Amino acid sequence: MLIGELAERAGTSARTLRYYEEQGLVQPQRDANGYRQYDDAELRVVHEIRSLLAVGFGMDDIKPFVECLRATGSGHVCPDSVAVLRRKLAEVDGLLGQLTDVRQRLHTQLTQALEHRENPC
């Protein structure tokens, strides 16, 4: 399939696909006339990339998943992918801890504000 068809099937733009190619994530074949040709495996790769981007992974984080997908048919089973998942989970856990602290402070401030409002000086 040509780049426009892949873009339509993947729900993205041709420009985005060219960017993925520049990043070494998508690997089209070239026709004699230089047009990019993609097979269905590249559609799976693009879906994997978009899925990972949607949950906050960066382009460098995505590379091990694409390599694993190409090697095994699943992007999440290789040691490098597992390492990225562990690191990302630890990052999210840290952010959750920070958000929990912020929530508690906000809750305390709101409670104090409401108490002050009910008992004005």
PDB file of C-alpha atoms in Angstrom:
ATOM      1  CA  MET A   1       0.000   0.000   0.000  1.00  0.00           C
ATOM      2  CA  LEU A   2       1.101   3.569  -0.601  1.00  0.00           C
ATOM      3  CA  ILE A   3       1.713   6.081   2.179  1.00  0.00           C
ATOM      4  CA  GLY A   4      -1.713   7.717   1.785  1.00  0.00           C
ATOM      5  CA  GLU A   5      -3.511   4.397   2.190  1.00  0.00           C
ATOM      6  CA  LEU A   6      -1.434   3.462   5.222  1.00  0.00           C
ATOM      7  CA  ALA A   7      -2.097   6.879   6.743  1.00  0.00           C
ATOM      8  CA  GLU A   8      -5.842   6.462   6.217  1.00  0.00           C
ATOM      9  CA  ARG A   9      -5.924   2.903   7.575  1.00  0.00           C
ATOM     10  CA  ALA A  10      -3.794   3.863  10.586  1.00  0.00           C
ATOM     11  CA  GLY A  11      -5.745   7.038  11.327  1.00  0.00           C
ATOM     12  CA  THR A  12      -2.752   9.335  10.944  1.00  0.00           C
ATOM     13  CA  SER A  13      -1.147  11.559   8.325  1.00  0.00           C
ATOM     14  CA  ALA A  14       1.461  10.872   5.665  1.00  0.00           C
ATOM     15  CA  ARG A  15       3.631  13.501   7.333  1.00  0.00           C
ATOM     16  CA  THR A  16       3.490  11.556  10.608  1.00  0.00           C
ATOM     17  CA  LEU A  17       4.453   8.353   8.799  1.00  0.00           C
ATOM     18  CA  ARG A  18       7.449  10.093   7.234  1.00  0.00           C
ATOM     19  CA  TYR A  19       8.441  11.278  10.724  1.00  0.00           C
ATOM     20  CA  TYR A  20       8.193   7.711  12.050  1.00  0.00           C
ATOM     21  CA  GLU A  21      10.377   6.638   9.142  1.00  0.00           C
ATOM     22  CA  GLU A  22      12.961   9.338   9.993  1.00  0.00           C
ATOM     23  CA  GLN A  23      12.982   7.997  13.558  1.00  0.00           C
ATOM     24  CA  GLY A  24      13.714   4.503  12.231  1.00  0.00           C
ATOM     25  CA  LEU A  25      10.395   3.101  13.413  1.00  0.00           C
ATOM     26  CA  VAL A  26       8.639   2.496  10.093  1.00  0.00           C
ATOM     27  CA  GLN A  27      10.432   0.735   7.243  1.00  0.00           C
ATOM     28  CA  PRO A  28       8.809   1.122   3.836  1.00  0.00           C
ATOM     29  CA  GLN A  29      10.022  -0.555   0.703  1.00  0.00           C
ATOM     30  CA  ARG A  30      10.651   1.657  -2.323  1.00  0.00           C
ATOM     31  CA  ASP A  31       9.195   1.192  -5.802  1.00  0.00           C
ATOM     32  CA  ALA A  32      11.321   1.737  -8.894  1.00  0.00           C
ATOM     33  CA  ASN A  33       9.820   5.214  -9.080  1.00  0.00           C
ATOM     34  CA  GLY A  34      10.790   5.909  -5.446  1.00  0.00           C
ATOM     35  CA  TYR A  35       7.295   5.692  -3.969  1.00  0.00           C
ATOM     36  CA  ARG A  36       7.067   4.224  -0.497  1.00  0.00           C
ATOM     37  CA  GLN A  37       5.313   0.861  -0.320  1.00  0.00           C
ATOM     38  CA  TYR A  38       4.087  -0.537   2.996  1.00  0.00           C
ATOM     39  CA  ASP A  39       2.927  -4.011   3.858  1.00  0.00           C
ATOM     40  CA  ASP A  40       0.430  -4.977   6.556  1.00  0.00           C
ATOM     41  CA  ALA A  41       3.251  -5.493   9.068  1.00  0.00           C
ATOM     42  CA  GLU A  42       3.933  -1.746   8.938  1.00  0.00           C
ATOM     43  CA  LEU A  43       0.281  -1.077   9.733  1.00  0.00           C
ATOM     44  CA  ARG A  44       0.715  -3.142  12.905  1.00  0.00           C
ATOM     45  CA  VAL A  45       3.868  -1.166  13.724  1.00  0.00           C
ATOM     46  CA  VAL A  46       2.060   2.154  13.274  1.00  0.00           C
ATOM     47  CA  HIS A  47      -0.795   0.984  15.510  1.00  0.00           C
ATOM     48  CA  GLU A  48       1.768  -0.024  18.158  1.00  0.00           C
ATOM     49  CA  ILE A  49       3.501   3.357  17.915  1.00  0.00           C
ATOM     50  CA  ARG A  50       0.237   5.280  18.221  1.00  0.00           C
ATOM     51  CA  SER A  51      -0.884   3.137  21.145  1.00  0.00           C
ATOM     52  CA  LEU A  52       2.345   3.756  23.032  1.00  0.00           C
ATOM     53  CA  LEU A  53       2.314   7.483  22.282  1.00  0.00           C
ATOM     54  CA  ALA A  54      -1.255   7.671  23.575  1.00  0.00           C
ATOM     55  CA  VAL A  55      -0.176   6.475  27.023  1.00  0.00           C
ATOM     56  CA  GLY A  56       2.787   8.812  27.252  1.00  0.00           C
ATOM     57  CA  PHE A  57       5.782   6.978  25.841  1.00  0.00           C
ATOM     58  CA  GLY A  58       8.395   9.026  23.981  1.00  0.00           C
ATOM     59  CA  MET A  59       9.859   8.113  20.622  1.00  0.00           C
ATOM     60  CA  ASP A  60      13.052   6.709  22.164  1.00  0.00           C
ATOM     61  CA  ASP A  61      10.956   4.563  24.505  1.00  0.00           C
ATOM     62  CA  ILE A  62       9.025   3.148  21.562  1.00  0.00           C
ATOM     63  CA  LYS A  63      12.005   1.784  19.618  1.00  0.00           C
ATOM     64  CA  PRO A  64      12.429  -1.398  21.713  1.00  0.00           C
ATOM     65  CA  PHE A  65       8.728  -2.194  21.288  1.00  0.00           C
ATOM     66  CA  VAL A  66       8.928  -1.855  17.502  1.00  0.00           C
ATOM     67  CA  GLU A  67      12.066  -3.989  17.351  1.00  0.00           C
ATOM     68  CA  CYS A  68      10.373  -6.608  19.523  1.00  0.00           C
ATOM     69  CA  LEU A  69       7.199  -6.521  17.421  1.00  0.00           C
ATOM     70  CA  ARG A  70       9.245  -7.111  14.287  1.00  0.00           C
ATOM     71  CA  ALA A  71      11.205  -9.968  15.907  1.00  0.00           C
ATOM     72  CA  THR A  72       8.457 -11.789  17.796  1.00  0.00           C
ATOM     73  CA  GLY A  73       5.080 -10.498  16.652  1.00  0.00           C
ATOM     74  CA  SER A  74       4.473  -8.906  20.057  1.00  0.00           C
ATOM     75  CA  GLY A  75       5.990  -5.627  21.134  1.00  0.00           C
ATOM     76  CA  HIS A  76       5.910  -6.264  24.858  1.00  0.00           C
ATOM     77  CA  VAL A  77       7.732  -9.536  25.446  1.00  0.00           C
ATOM     78  CA  CYS A  78      11.393  -8.697  24.841  1.00  0.00           C
ATOM     79  CA  PRO A  79      13.737  -7.758  27.706  1.00  0.00           C
ATOM     80  CA  ASP A  80      14.277  -4.221  26.407  1.00  0.00           C
ATOM     81  CA  SER A  81      10.524  -3.625  26.161  1.00  0.00           C
ATOM     82  CA  VAL A  82       9.981  -5.018  29.645  1.00  0.00           C
ATOM     83  CA  ALA A  83      12.692  -2.706  30.978  1.00  0.00           C
ATOM     84  CA  VAL A  84      10.972   0.305  29.425  1.00  0.00           C
ATOM     85  CA  LEU A  85       7.623  -0.816  30.864  1.00  0.00           C
ATOM     86  CA  ARG A  86       9.145  -1.154  34.326  1.00  0.00           C
ATOM     87  CA  ARG A  87      10.764   2.267  34.103  1.00  0.00           C
ATOM     88  CA  LYS A  88       7.559   3.885  32.858  1.00  0.00           C
ATOM     89  CA  LEU A  89       5.510   2.202  35.594  1.00  0.00           C
ATOM     90  CA  ALA A  90       7.932   3.484  38.235  1.00  0.00           C
ATOM     91  CA  GLU A  91       7.641   6.959  36.711  1.00  0.00           C
ATOM     92  CA  VAL A  92       3.837   6.797  36.818  1.00  0.00           C
ATOM     93  CA  ASP A  93       3.912   5.505  40.401  1.00  0.00           C
ATOM     94  CA  GLY A  94       6.088   8.475  41.370  1.00  0.00           C
ATOM     95  CA  LEU A  95       3.700  10.883  39.698  1.00  0.00           C
ATOM     96  CA  LEU A  96       0.763   9.256  41.450  1.00  0.00           C
ATOM     97  CA  GLY A  97       2.527   9.749  44.766  1.00  0.00           C
ATOM     98  CA  GLN A  98       3.073  13.412  43.974  1.00  0.00           C
ATOM     99  CA  LEU A  99      -0.542  13.848  42.905  1.00  0.00           C
ATOM    100  CA  THR A 100      -1.737  12.130  46.077  1.00  0.00           C
ATOM    101  CA  ASP A 101       0.282  14.610  48.129  1.00  0.00           C
ATOM    102  CA  VAL A 102      -1.106  17.547  46.169  1.00  0.00           C
ATOM    103  CA  ARG A 103      -4.635  16.197  46.543  1.00  0.00           C
ATOM    104  CA  GLN A 104      -4.213  15.884  50.289  1.00  0.00           C
ATOM    105  CA  ARG A 105      -2.927  19.454  50.582  1.00  0.00           C
ATOM    106  CA  LEU A 106      -5.808  20.757  48.493  1.00  0.00           C
ATOM    107  CA  HIS A 107      -8.289  18.788  50.543  1.00  0.00           C
ATOM    108  CA  THR A 108      -6.825  20.211  53.757  1.00  0.00           C
ATOM    109  CA  GLN A 109      -6.944  23.759  52.400  1.00  0.00           C
ATOM    110  CA  LEU A 110     -10.530  23.333  51.226  1.00  0.00           C
ATOM    111  CA  THR A 111     -11.596  21.903  54.575  1.00  0.00           C
ATOM    112  CA  GLN A 112      -9.962  24.813  56.407  1.00  0.00           C
ATOM    113  CA  ALA A 113     -11.535  27.327  54.042  1.00  0.00           C
ATOM    114  CA  LEU A 114     -14.988  25.848  54.547  1.00  0.00           C
ATOM    115  CA  GLU A 115     -14.551  25.771  58.312  1.00  0.00           C
ATOM    116  CA  HIS A 116     -13.425  29.405  58.290  1.00  0.00           C
ATOM    117  CA  ARG A 117     -16.399  30.364  56.140  1.00  0.00           C
ATOM    118  CA  GLU A 118     -18.822  28.686  58.522  1.00  0.00           C
ATOM    119  CA  ASN A 119     -17.161  30.300  61.561  1.00  0.00           C
ATOM    120  CA  PRO A 120     -16.166  33.800  60.447  1.00  0.00           C
ATOM    121  CA  CYS A 121     -14.166  35.971  62.820  1.00  0.00           C
TER     122      CYS A 121
END
